Amino acid sequence: VINDPIHGHIEFHPLLIRIIDTPQFQRLRYIKQLGGGYYVFPGASHNRFEHSLGVGYLAGRLVRELSEKQPELQISERDMLCVQIAGLCHDLGHGPFSHMFDGRFIPLARPDVKWTHEQGSVMMFEHLVNSNGLRDVMEHYGLIPEEDIWFIKEQITGPPESPIKDSSKWLYKGRPKEKSFLYEIVANKRNGIDVDKWDYFARDCHHLGIQNNFDYKRFIKFARVCEVDDRKHICTREKEVGNLYDMFHTRNSLHRRAYQHKVGNIIDTMITDAFLKADPYIEITGSEGKKYHISTAIDDMEAFTKLT
């Protein structure tokens, strides 16, 4: 049982505890959720670690609620575990100071590379599973690693190939089209309403001293899976539209008052400058004893694990 300031007492399945208790996951304790924002908002000392626990928890809450309300969806325990694992692991790929790293530093240090923290999360998840021998543990708890690792990674990054022309084609490998709604829980590529936002809205507001009027518990209560254009989607009652407007209002407030705070952004730029100047001189040992710099550690997950 973990006591979280946002969600209260939360419990995790033993497989999730095994994932949390790895160096790759514990690394998130040392990465500030809001990067340079901490230098402007002294309350914003929270890290990716607690946010990730919160997203894992909320992913479980939503998928379990759907399963109990609509048994005909045939959501299995295996599905529920995979959705929670994706929630837990969706931010494993963040670098030091979170978005400053993938948003400012990497594009300047390595303009040739298109790198996102989602890609990083998928690489780090692979590394976490392999270097801690978790495939056997996953099997022990009823998962099928071949299929389920795909499914977990797809929930973090979206479909493997970019949906080019034919949007009616089902691009995911981890789960069939009948379970399309499972891909809308952790990172909703369709409309951006997902448990990742619910956690960081509540958590960031709490630490920044900003009012959050969005009630995710209420949204979960009214969530249903409905068939729309021959795909199953997570939907809500139209009378809940007001609560949804509150969610986007909270998002707007956070962007205006915190994420795009001018001094915060200037500090991020200054930290980025320091990183760029230090980059040639800093050495991080990766796999097989190979040496990496801050900007190249993204190529080797053993090196990246040490980079906070």
Coordinates of N, CA and C in Angstrom, one line a residue, residues 181-285:
F181 N -10.7 0.2 -27.6 CA -10.9 1.2 -26.5 C -9.8 1.1 -25.4
L182 N -9.1 -0.1 -25.4 CA -8.0 -0.2 -24.4 C -6.9 0.8 -24.7
Y183 N -6.8 1.2 -26.0 CA -5.7 2.1 -26.4 C -6.0 3.5 -26.1
E184 N -7.2 3.8 -25.5 CA -7.6 5.2 -25.2 C -7.5 5.5 -23.7
I185 N -6.8 4.6 -22.9 CA -6.8 4.8 -21.5 C -5.5 5.6 -21.1
V186 N -4.3 5.1 -21.5 CA -3.1 5.7 -21.0 C -2.7 6.9 -21.8
A187 N -2.7 6.8 -23.1 CA -2.3 7.9 -24.0 C -3.3 7.9 -25.1
N188 N -4.4 8.7 -25.0 CA -5.5 8.7 -26.0 C -5.1 9.6 -27.2
K189 N -4.7 8.9 -28.3 CA -4.3 9.6 -29.5 C -5.5 10.2 -30.2
R190 N -6.7 9.8 -29.8 CA -7.9 10.2 -30.5 C -8.4 11.6 -30.1
N191 N -8.5 11.9 -28.8 CA -9.0 13.2 -28.3 C -8.2 13.7 -27.1
G192 N -7.1 13.0 -26.7 CA -6.3 13.6 -25.6 C -6.9 13.4 -24.2
I193 N -8.1 12.8 -24.1 CA -8.6 12.6 -22.7 C -8.1 11.2 -22.2
D194 N -7.1 11.3 -21.3 CA -6.6 10.0 -20.8 C -6.1 10.2 -19.4
V195 N -5.8 9.0 -18.7 CA -5.4 9.1 -17.3 C -4.1 9.7 -17.0
D196 N -3.2 9.8 -18.0 CA -2.0 10.6 -17.9 C -2.3 12.0 -17.5
K197 N -3.2 12.6 -18.3 CA -3.6 14.0 -18.0 C -4.2 14.1 -16.7
W198 N -5.1 13.2 -16.3 CA -5.9 13.3 -15.1 C -4.9 13.4 -13.9
D199 N -3.9 12.5 -14.0 CA -2.9 12.5 -12.9 C -2.1 13.8 -12.8
Y200 N -1.5 14.2 -14.0 CA -0.7 15.4 -13.9 C -1.4 16.7 -13.7
F201 N -2.7 16.8 -14.1 CA -3.5 18.0 -13.8 C -3.6 18.1 -12.3
A202 N -4.1 17.0 -11.7 CA -4.3 17.0 -10.2 C -3.0 17.2 -9.5
R203 N -2.0 16.5 -9.9 CA -0.7 16.6 -9.1 C 0.0 17.9 -9.3
D204 N 0.0 18.4 -10.5 CA 0.7 19.7 -10.8 C -0.1 20.8 -10.1
C205 N -1.4 20.8 -10.2 CA -2.3 21.8 -9.5 C -2.0 21.8 -8.0
H206 N -1.9 20.6 -7.4 CA -1.7 20.4 -6.0 C -0.3 21.1 -5.6
H207 N 0.7 20.8 -6.4 CA 2.0 21.3 -6.0 C 2.3 22.8 -6.4
L208 N 1.5 23.2 -7.4 CA 1.6 24.6 -7.8 C 0.7 25.6 -7.1
G209 N -0.3 25.0 -6.4 CA -1.3 25.9 -5.7 C -2.2 26.5 -6.7
I210 N -2.6 25.7 -7.8 CA -3.6 26.1 -8.8 C -4.9 25.3 -8.6
Q211 N -6.0 25.9 -8.7 CA -7.3 25.2 -8.5 C -7.5 24.3 -9.7
N212 N -8.0 23.0 -9.3 CA -8.3 22.1 -10.4 C -9.8 21.7 -10.2
N213 N -10.7 22.1 -11.1 CA -12.1 21.8 -11.0 C -12.5 20.5 -11.6
F214 N -11.6 19.8 -12.4 CA -11.9 18.6 -13.1 C -12.0 17.4 -12.1
D215 N -13.1 16.7 -12.1 CA -13.3 15.6 -11.2 C -13.2 14.3 -12.0
Y216 N -12.0 13.6 -12.0 CA -11.8 12.4 -12.8 C -12.6 11.2 -12.2
K217 N -12.9 11.2 -10.9 CA -13.7 10.1 -10.3 C -15.1 10.1 -10.9
R218 N -15.6 11.3 -11.1 CA -16.9 11.4 -11.7 C -16.9 11.0 -13.2
F219 N -15.8 11.4 -13.9 CA -15.7 10.9 -15.3 C -15.6 9.4 -15.4
I220 N -14.9 8.8 -14.5 CA -14.8 7.3 -14.5 C -16.1 6.7 -14.3
K221 N -16.9 7.3 -13.4 CA -18.2 6.7 -13.1 C -19.2 6.8 -14.3
F222 N -19.0 7.8 -15.1 CA -19.9 7.9 -16.3 C -19.3 7.4 -17.6
A223 N -18.1 6.8 -17.5 CA -17.5 6.3 -18.8 C -18.1 5.0 -19.2
R224 N -18.3 4.9 -20.5 CA -18.9 3.7 -21.1 C -18.1 3.4 -22.4
V225 N -18.1 2.2 -22.9 CA -17.6 1.9 -24.2 C -18.7 1.8 -25.2
C226 N -18.7 2.6 -26.2 CA -19.7 2.6 -27.2 C -19.1 2.3 -28.6
E227 N -19.9 1.8 -29.5 CA -19.4 1.6 -30.9 C -19.7 2.8 -31.7
V228 N -18.6 3.4 -32.2 CA -18.7 4.6 -33.1 C -17.9 4.3 -34.4
D229 N -18.6 4.4 -35.5 CA -17.9 4.2 -36.8 C -17.1 2.8 -36.8
D230 N -17.8 1.8 -36.3 CA -17.3 0.4 -36.2 C -16.0 0.2 -35.5
R231 N -15.8 1.1 -34.5 CA -14.7 1.0 -33.6 C -15.3 1.2 -32.2
K232 N -14.7 0.5 -31.2 CA -15.2 0.7 -29.8 C -14.4 1.8 -29.1
H233 N -15.1 2.8 -28.7 CA -14.5 4.0 -28.1 C -15.0 4.2 -26.6
I234 N -14.1 4.8 -25.8 CA -14.6 5.2 -24.5 C -15.4 6.6 -24.6
C235 N -16.6 6.6 -24.1 CA -17.5 7.7 -24.3 C -18.0 8.1 -22.9
T236 N -18.6 9.3 -22.9 CA -19.3 9.7 -21.6 C -20.6 10.3 -21.9
R237 N -21.5 10.4 -20.9 CA -22.8 11.0 -21.1 C -22.7 12.5 -21.5
E238 N -23.6 13.0 -22.3 CA -23.5 14.4 -22.8 C -23.7 15.4 -21.7
K239 N -24.4 15.0 -20.6 CA -24.5 15.9 -19.5 C -23.2 16.1 -18.7
E240 N -22.2 15.3 -19.0 CA -20.9 15.4 -18.4 C -20.0 16.4 -19.1
V241 N -20.5 17.0 -20.2 CA -19.7 17.9 -21.0 C -19.1 19.0 -20.2
G242 N -19.9 19.5 -19.2 CA -19.4 20.6 -18.3 C -18.1 20.2 -17.6
N243 N -18.1 18.9 -17.1 CA -16.9 18.4 -16.4 C -15.7 18.3 -17.3
L244 N -16.0 18.0 -18.6 CA -14.9 17.9 -19.6 C -14.4 19.3 -19.9
Y245 N -15.3 20.3 -20.0 CA -14.8 21.6 -20.2 C -13.9 22.1 -19.0
D246 N -14.3 21.7 -17.8 CA -13.4 22.0 -16.7 C -12.0 21.4 -16.9
M247 N -11.9 20.2 -17.5 CA -10.6 19.5 -17.7 C -9.8 20.4 -18.6
F248 N -10.4 20.8 -19.7 CA -9.6 21.6 -20.7 C -9.3 23.0 -20.1
H249 N -10.2 23.5 -19.3 CA -9.9 24.8 -18.6 C -8.7 24.7 -17.7
T250 N -8.7 23.6 -16.9 CA -7.5 23.3 -16.1 C -6.2 23.2 -16.9
R251 N -6.3 22.6 -18.0 CA -5.2 22.4 -18.9 C -4.7 23.8 -19.4
N252 N -5.6 24.6 -19.8 CA -5.3 26.0 -20.2 C -4.6 26.8 -19.1
S253 N -5.2 26.7 -17.9 CA -4.6 27.4 -16.7 C -3.2 27.0 -16.5
L254 N -2.9 25.7 -16.5 CA -1.6 25.1 -16.2 C -0.6 25.6 -17.3
H255 N -1.0 25.6 -18.5 CA -0.1 26.1 -19.6 C 0.2 27.6 -19.4
R256 N -0.9 28.4 -19.2 CA -0.6 29.8 -19.1 C 0.2 30.2 -17.9
R257 N -0.1 29.6 -16.7 CA 0.4 30.0 -15.5 C 1.7 29.3 -15.1
A258 N 1.9 28.0 -15.6 CA 3.1 27.3 -15.2 C 3.9 26.8 -16.3
Y259 N 3.4 25.9 -17.2 CA 4.2 25.3 -18.2 C 4.9 26.3 -19.2
Q260 N 4.1 27.4 -19.5 CA 4.7 28.4 -20.4 C 5.0 29.7 -19.6
H261 N 5.4 29.6 -18.3 CA 5.8 30.7 -17.5 C 7.1 31.3 -18.1
K262 N 7.1 32.6 -18.3 CA 8.3 33.1 -19.0 C 9.6 32.9 -18.3
V263 N 9.6 33.1 -17.0 CA 10.9 32.9 -16.2 C 11.2 31.4 -16.2
G264 N 10.2 30.6 -16.0 CA 10.4 29.1 -16.1 C 11.1 28.7 -17.4
N265 N 10.6 29.2 -18.5 CA 11.1 28.9 -19.8 C 12.6 29.4 -20.0
I266 N 12.8 30.6 -19.4 CA 14.2 31.2 -19.5 C 15.1 30.3 -18.7
I267 N 14.7 29.8 -17.5 CA 15.5 28.9 -16.7 C 15.8 27.6 -17.5
D268 N 14.8 27.1 -18.1 CA 15.0 25.9 -18.9 C 16.0 26.1 -20.0
T269 N 16.0 27.3 -20.6 CA 17.0 27.7 -21.7 C 18.4 27.7 -21.1
M270 N 18.5 28.3 -19.9 CA 19.8 28.4 -19.2 C 20.3 27.0 -18.8
I271 N 19.5 26.2 -18.3 CA 19.9 24.8 -18.0 C 20.3 24.1 -19.3
T272 N 19.6 24.3 -20.4 CA 19.9 23.7 -21.6 C 21.3 24.1 -22.1
D273 N 21.6 25.5 -22.0 CA 22.9 26.0 -22.3 C 24.0 25.3 -21.5
A274 N 23.7 25.1 -20.2 CA 24.7 24.5 -19.4 C 25.0 23.0 -19.8
F275 N 23.9 22.3 -20.2 CA 24.0 21.0 -20.7 C 24.8 20.9 -22.0
L276 N 24.5 21.9 -22.9 CA 25.3 21.9 -24.2 C 26.7 22.1 -23.9
K277 N 27.1 23.0 -23.0 CA 28.5 23.3 -22.7 C 29.2 22.1 -22.0
A278 N 28.4 21.4 -21.2 CA 29.0 20.3 -20.4 C 29.1 19.0 -21.2
D279 N 28.2 18.9 -22.2 CA 28.0 17.6 -23.0 C 29.3 17.0 -23.4
P280 N 30.3 17.7 -24.0 CA 31.5 17.0 -24.5 C 32.4 16.5 -23.4
Y281 N 32.2 17.0 -22.2 CA 33.1 16.6 -21.1 C 32.5 15.5 -20.2
I282 N 31.2 15.3 -20.3 CA 30.6 14.3 -19.3 C 30.6 13.0 -19.9
E283 N 31.1 12.0 -19.2 CA 31.2 10.6 -19.7 C 30.3 9.7 -18.8
I284 N 29.4 8.9 -19.5 CA 28.6 8.0 -18.8 C 28.9 6.6 -19.4
T285 N 29.1 5.6 -18.5 CA 29.4 4.3 -19.0 C 28.2 3.5 -19.3

